[in-house]
Amino acid sequence: NAGVTQTPKFQVLKTGQSMTLQCAQDMNHEYMSWYRQDPGMGLRLIHYSVGAGITDQGEVPNGYNVSRSTTEDFPLRLLSAAPSQTSVYFCASSYRGYNSPLHFGNGTRLTVT
Amino acid sequence: AQSVTQPDIHITVSEGASLELRCNYSYGATPYLFWYVQSPGQGLQLLLKYFSGDTLVQGIKGFEAEFKRSQSSFNLRKPSVHWSDAAEYFCAVGVDTNAGKSTFGDGTTLTVKP
């Protein structure tokens, strides 16, 4: 059982570079989301999706784009990386939404210099 | 808007001692509550969840939590801590206006002394 798979595990970018964080789940979950984790700040929601073709902004969406062309995949794009985006990023999925627990990937540690 | 507060940033307990991690939430209706654990370098794993019914819920790894509506609390407990329980613990609330989303507390880091 793969669950939620995130790639890469680590990434270093220079300011202004772009990249895509990949996320795939094999549980046929409708809901997927991206969180960032910063020390002492818990997890903050960046973007989420309630199904293929539907996305919406979370708490901290600025500087990030998402799309959901399939149920399985939910990539997160940084168009022009900034040092403030240095963080650990987690992708999560869930079955029915608010009353279902989240299943997390193992995270991507991103450093922007 | 809903919110979750974990008052203790860091807790240290001796192996074999009991543990209680505090969580307070703010939400107008009955919330859906979760506790997750994060080991170093890993994603979060669900420990237990509360939706309705019995206010004392059992989870994995010997953990339990008690929902107290009057105190807006959902504290996590374990009778006897093992060294492998050292990790970061997050309380979260899911609410019906947020499809597939949860609001997380800032986390409590647990250190276990031998």
Short mmCIF file of C-alpha atoms in Angstrom, two decimals:
data_model
loop_
_atom_site.label_atom_id
_atom_site.label_comp_id
_atom_site.label_asym_id
_atom_site.label_seq_id
_atom_site.Cartn_x
_atom_site.Cartn_y
_atom_site.Cartn_z
CA ASN A 1 0.00 0.00 0.00
CA ALA A 2 1.72 3.19 -1.19
CA GLY A 3 -0.80 5.65 0.31
CA VAL A 4 0.29 9.22 -0.34
CA THR A 5 3.59 9.61 -2.19
CA GLN A 6 5.48 12.89 -2.33
CA THR A 7 8.51 13.68 -4.46
CA PRO A 8 11.15 14.93 -4.08
CA LYS A 9 12.04 14.44 -0.40
CA PHE A 10 14.51 17.33 -0.41
CA GLN A 11 14.99 20.30 -2.69
CA VAL A 12 17.17 23.39 -2.72
CA LEU A 13 16.17 26.31 -4.93
CA LYS A 14 17.58 29.72 -5.60
CA THR A 15 15.35 32.74 -5.26
CA GLY A 16 13.26 33.18 -8.38
CA GLN A 17 13.45 29.58 -9.57
CA SER A 18 10.33 27.56 -10.15
CA MET A 19 9.52 23.98 -9.33
CA THR A 20 6.69 21.52 -8.86
CA LEU A 21 6.19 19.35 -5.80
CA GLN A 22 4.53 16.12 -6.78
CA CYS A 23 1.84 14.33 -4.81
CA ALA A 24 0.02 11.13 -5.73
CA GLN A 25 -2.39 8.93 -3.80
CA ASP A 26 -3.67 5.47 -4.64
CA MET A 27 -6.61 5.29 -2.23
CA ASN A 28 -9.17 6.86 -4.58
CA HIS A 29 -9.67 9.72 -2.12
CA GLU A 30 -11.73 12.63 -3.33
CA TYR A 31 -10.15 15.27 -1.15
CA MET A 32 -6.52 16.33 -1.33
CA SER A 33 -4.68 19.20 0.27
CA TRP A 34 -1.29 20.82 0.71
CA TYR A 35 0.06 22.05 4.04
CA ARG A 36 3.27 23.73 5.02
CA GLN A 37 4.89 23.16 8.37
CA ASP A 38 7.06 25.77 9.99
CA PRO A 39 8.61 25.58 13.47
CA GLY A 40 6.15 26.58 16.19
CA MET A 41 3.36 27.22 13.69
CA GLY A 42 1.81 23.82 13.23
CA LEU A 43 0.45 23.03 9.79
CA ARG A 44 -1.09 25.70 7.63
CA LEU A 45 -3.30 24.93 4.66
CA ILE A 46 -2.07 26.20 1.30
CA HIS A 47 -4.57 24.82 -1.24
CA TYR A 48 -7.07 22.04 -1.31
CA SER A 49 -9.19 20.11 -3.80
CA VAL A 50 -12.53 18.37 -3.38
CA GLY A 51 -12.25 16.46 -6.64
CA ALA A 52 -10.73 16.41 -10.09
CA GLY A 53 -10.99 19.81 -11.71
CA ILE A 54 -11.87 21.61 -8.46
CA THR A 55 -9.38 23.52 -6.33
CA ASP A 56 -9.59 26.29 -3.78
CA GLN A 57 -7.33 28.42 -1.62
CA GLY A 58 -6.48 27.72 1.95
CA GLU A 59 -4.97 29.89 4.64
CA VAL A 60 -1.63 30.73 2.95
CA PRO A 61 -2.06 30.42 -0.85
CA ASN A 62 0.13 33.29 -2.07
CA GLY A 63 3.06 32.19 -4.22
CA TYR A 64 1.62 28.74 -4.92
CA ASN A 65 -0.52 27.26 -7.69
CA VAL A 66 -2.26 23.92 -7.88
CA SER A 67 -4.27 21.91 -10.37
CA ARG A 68 -6.16 18.62 -10.14
CA SER A 69 -6.53 16.95 -13.51
CA THR A 70 -6.93 13.44 -12.07
CA THR A 71 -8.19 11.99 -8.81
CA GLU A 72 -4.74 10.59 -8.04
CA ASP A 73 -2.47 13.60 -8.53
CA PHE A 74 -2.31 17.03 -6.91
CA PRO A 75 0.91 18.90 -7.76
CA LEU A 76 1.95 22.11 -6.03
CA ARG A 77 3.78 24.70 -8.12
CA LEU A 78 6.09 27.45 -6.92
CA LEU A 79 6.34 29.91 -9.79
CA SER A 80 9.06 32.14 -8.35
CA ALA A 81 10.56 30.80 -5.16
CA ALA A 82 11.23 33.13 -2.24
CA PRO A 83 13.18 32.50 1.00
CA SER A 84 9.88 32.78 2.90
CA GLN A 85 8.83 29.56 1.19
CA THR A 86 11.53 27.58 2.94
CA SER A 87 9.48 24.99 4.78
CA VAL A 88 8.42 21.39 4.95
CA TYR A 89 5.49 20.66 2.67
CA PHE A 90 2.97 17.91 3.27
CA CYS A 91 0.38 16.55 0.92
CA ALA A 92 -2.66 14.89 2.45
CA SER A 93 -5.75 13.12 1.24
CA SER A 94 -9.02 12.05 2.79
CA TYR A 95 -12.08 10.10 1.82
CA ARG A 96 -15.15 12.11 2.73
CA GLY A 97 -13.88 15.43 3.97
CA TYR A 98 -14.34 17.01 7.34
CA ASN A 99 -15.21 13.86 9.26
CA SER A 100 -12.51 11.71 7.73
CA PRO A 101 -8.93 11.71 8.94
CA LEU A 102 -6.15 12.93 6.73
CA HIS A 103 -3.57 10.58 5.26
CA PHE A 104 -0.22 12.30 4.90
CA GLY A 105 2.79 11.85 2.69
CA ASN A 106 6.27 11.94 4.22
CA GLY A 107 6.90 15.51 3.22
CA THR A 108 9.21 17.57 1.02
CA ARG A 109 11.82 19.70 2.75
CA LEU A 110 12.37 22.79 0.62
CA THR A 111 15.13 25.34 1.13
CA VAL A 112 15.17 28.57 -0.87
CA THR A 113 18.45 30.49 -0.81
CA ALA B 1 -13.55 30.59 12.54
CA GLN B 2 -12.44 27.45 14.29
CA SER B 3 -9.16 27.30 16.16
CA VAL B 4 -7.10 24.80 18.11
CA THR B 5 -4.79 25.58 21.01
CA GLN B 6 -2.16 23.27 22.39
CA PRO B 7 -0.89 25.11 25.47
CA ASP B 8 2.26 23.05 25.96
CA ILE B 9 4.99 23.51 23.39
CA HIS B 10 7.29 20.93 24.94
CA ILE B 11 6.73 18.23 27.56
CA THR B 12 9.28 15.92 29.12
CA VAL B 13 8.24 12.76 30.95
CA SER B 14 10.13 9.78 32.29
CA GLU B 15 9.69 6.42 30.64
CA GLY B 16 6.90 4.54 32.39
CA ALA B 17 5.23 7.70 33.66
CA SER B 18 1.77 8.78 32.60
CA LEU B 19 1.19 11.42 29.96
CA GLU B 20 -1.46 14.00 29.26
CA LEU B 21 -1.28 16.41 26.32
CA ARG B 22 -3.76 19.24 26.33
CA CYS B 23 -5.90 20.47 23.45
CA ASN B 24 -8.56 23.16 23.47
CA TYR B 25 -10.70 24.03 20.49
CA SER B 26 -12.98 26.84 19.51
CA TYR B 27 -16.01 26.02 17.39
CA GLY B 28 -19.72 26.70 17.68
CA ALA B 29 -21.05 23.22 17.01
CA THR B 30 -19.81 19.74 17.86
CA PRO B 31 -16.44 19.43 16.20
CA TYR B 32 -14.75 16.46 14.64
CA LEU B 33 -11.51 16.05 16.55
CA PHE B 34 -8.30 14.25 15.75
CA TRP B 35 -4.92 13.59 17.29
CA TYR B 36 -1.95 12.94 15.01
CA VAL B 37 1.63 11.96 15.80
CA GLN B 38 4.68 12.93 13.79
CA SER B 39 7.98 11.12 14.19
CA PRO B 40 11.14 12.91 13.02
CA GLY B 41 11.35 13.11 9.25
CA GLN B 42 7.95 11.53 8.78
CA GLY B 43 4.46 12.61 7.89
CA LEU B 44 1.63 12.72 10.38
CA GLN B 45 -0.13 9.54 11.45
CA LEU B 46 -3.61 9.39 12.92
CA LEU B 47 -3.70 8.31 16.57
CA LEU B 48 -7.42 8.61 17.20
CA LYS B 49 -10.55 10.53 16.29
CA TYR B 50 -13.78 11.70 17.87
CA PHE B 51 -16.99 12.21 15.92
CA SER B 52 -19.83 11.59 18.36
CA GLY B 53 -21.02 9.20 21.03
CA ASP B 54 -18.74 7.93 23.77
CA THR B 55 -16.58 10.81 24.92
CA LEU B 56 -13.62 8.57 25.73
CA VAL B 57 -12.01 7.27 22.56
CA GLN B 58 -9.29 4.71 22.19
CA GLY B 59 -6.55 4.94 19.62
CA ILE B 60 -3.47 3.16 18.46
CA LYS B 61 -0.30 2.63 20.49
CA GLY B 62 -2.20 2.65 23.80
CA PHE B 63 -3.38 6.26 23.55
CA GLU B 64 -6.80 7.53 24.53
CA ALA B 65 -8.48 10.93 24.53
CA GLU B 66 -11.47 12.40 26.30
CA PHE B 67 -13.84 14.91 24.76
CA LYS B 68 -15.21 17.41 27.28
CA ARG B 69 -17.74 19.71 25.71
CA SER B 70 -18.05 21.94 28.78
CA GLN B 71 -14.32 22.65 28.70
CA SER B 72 -13.92 22.61 24.89
CA SER B 73 -11.09 20.16 25.40
CA PHE B 74 -9.85 16.95 23.84
CA ASN B 75 -6.84 15.88 25.90
CA LEU B 76 -4.65 12.97 24.91
CA ARG B 77 -3.52 10.49 27.56
CA LYS B 78 -1.36 7.44 27.92
CA PRO B 79 -0.93 5.52 31.20
CA SER B 80 2.70 4.52 30.66
CA VAL B 81 4.99 6.22 28.18
CA HIS B 82 7.56 4.29 26.16
CA TRP B 83 10.76 5.77 24.74
CA SER B 84 9.34 5.25 21.23
CA ASP B 85 6.54 7.71 22.01
CA ALA B 86 8.96 10.61 21.70
CA ALA B 87 7.55 12.65 18.81
CA GLU B 88 5.50 15.71 18.01
CA TYR B 89 1.76 15.52 18.63
CA PHE B 90 -0.87 17.57 16.85
CA CYS B 91 -4.50 18.12 17.73
CA ALA B 92 -6.79 19.02 14.82
CA VAL B 93 -10.42 19.92 14.22
CA GLY B 94 -12.43 19.29 11.08
CA VAL B 95 -15.57 21.33 10.54
CA ASP B 96 -18.38 20.89 8.07
CA THR B 97 -17.73 24.02 6.09
CA ASN B 98 -14.25 22.89 5.17
CA ALA B 99 -14.26 20.07 2.68
CA GLY B 100 -11.36 17.81 3.42
CA LYS B 101 -9.61 20.39 5.55
CA SER B 102 -8.52 20.47 9.15
CA THR B 103 -7.26 23.20 11.42
CA PHE B 104 -4.23 22.16 13.43
CA GLY B 105 -2.78 23.24 16.72
CA ASP B 106 0.87 24.28 16.85
CA GLY B 107 1.92 20.90 18.21
CA THR B 108 3.48 19.57 21.42
CA THR B 109 6.90 17.98 21.36
CA LEU B 110 7.25 15.04 23.72
CA THR B 111 10.64 14.07 25.10
CA VAL B 112 10.94 10.80 27.02
CA LYS B 113 13.67 10.50 29.67
CA PRO B 114 15.15 7.05 30.30
#
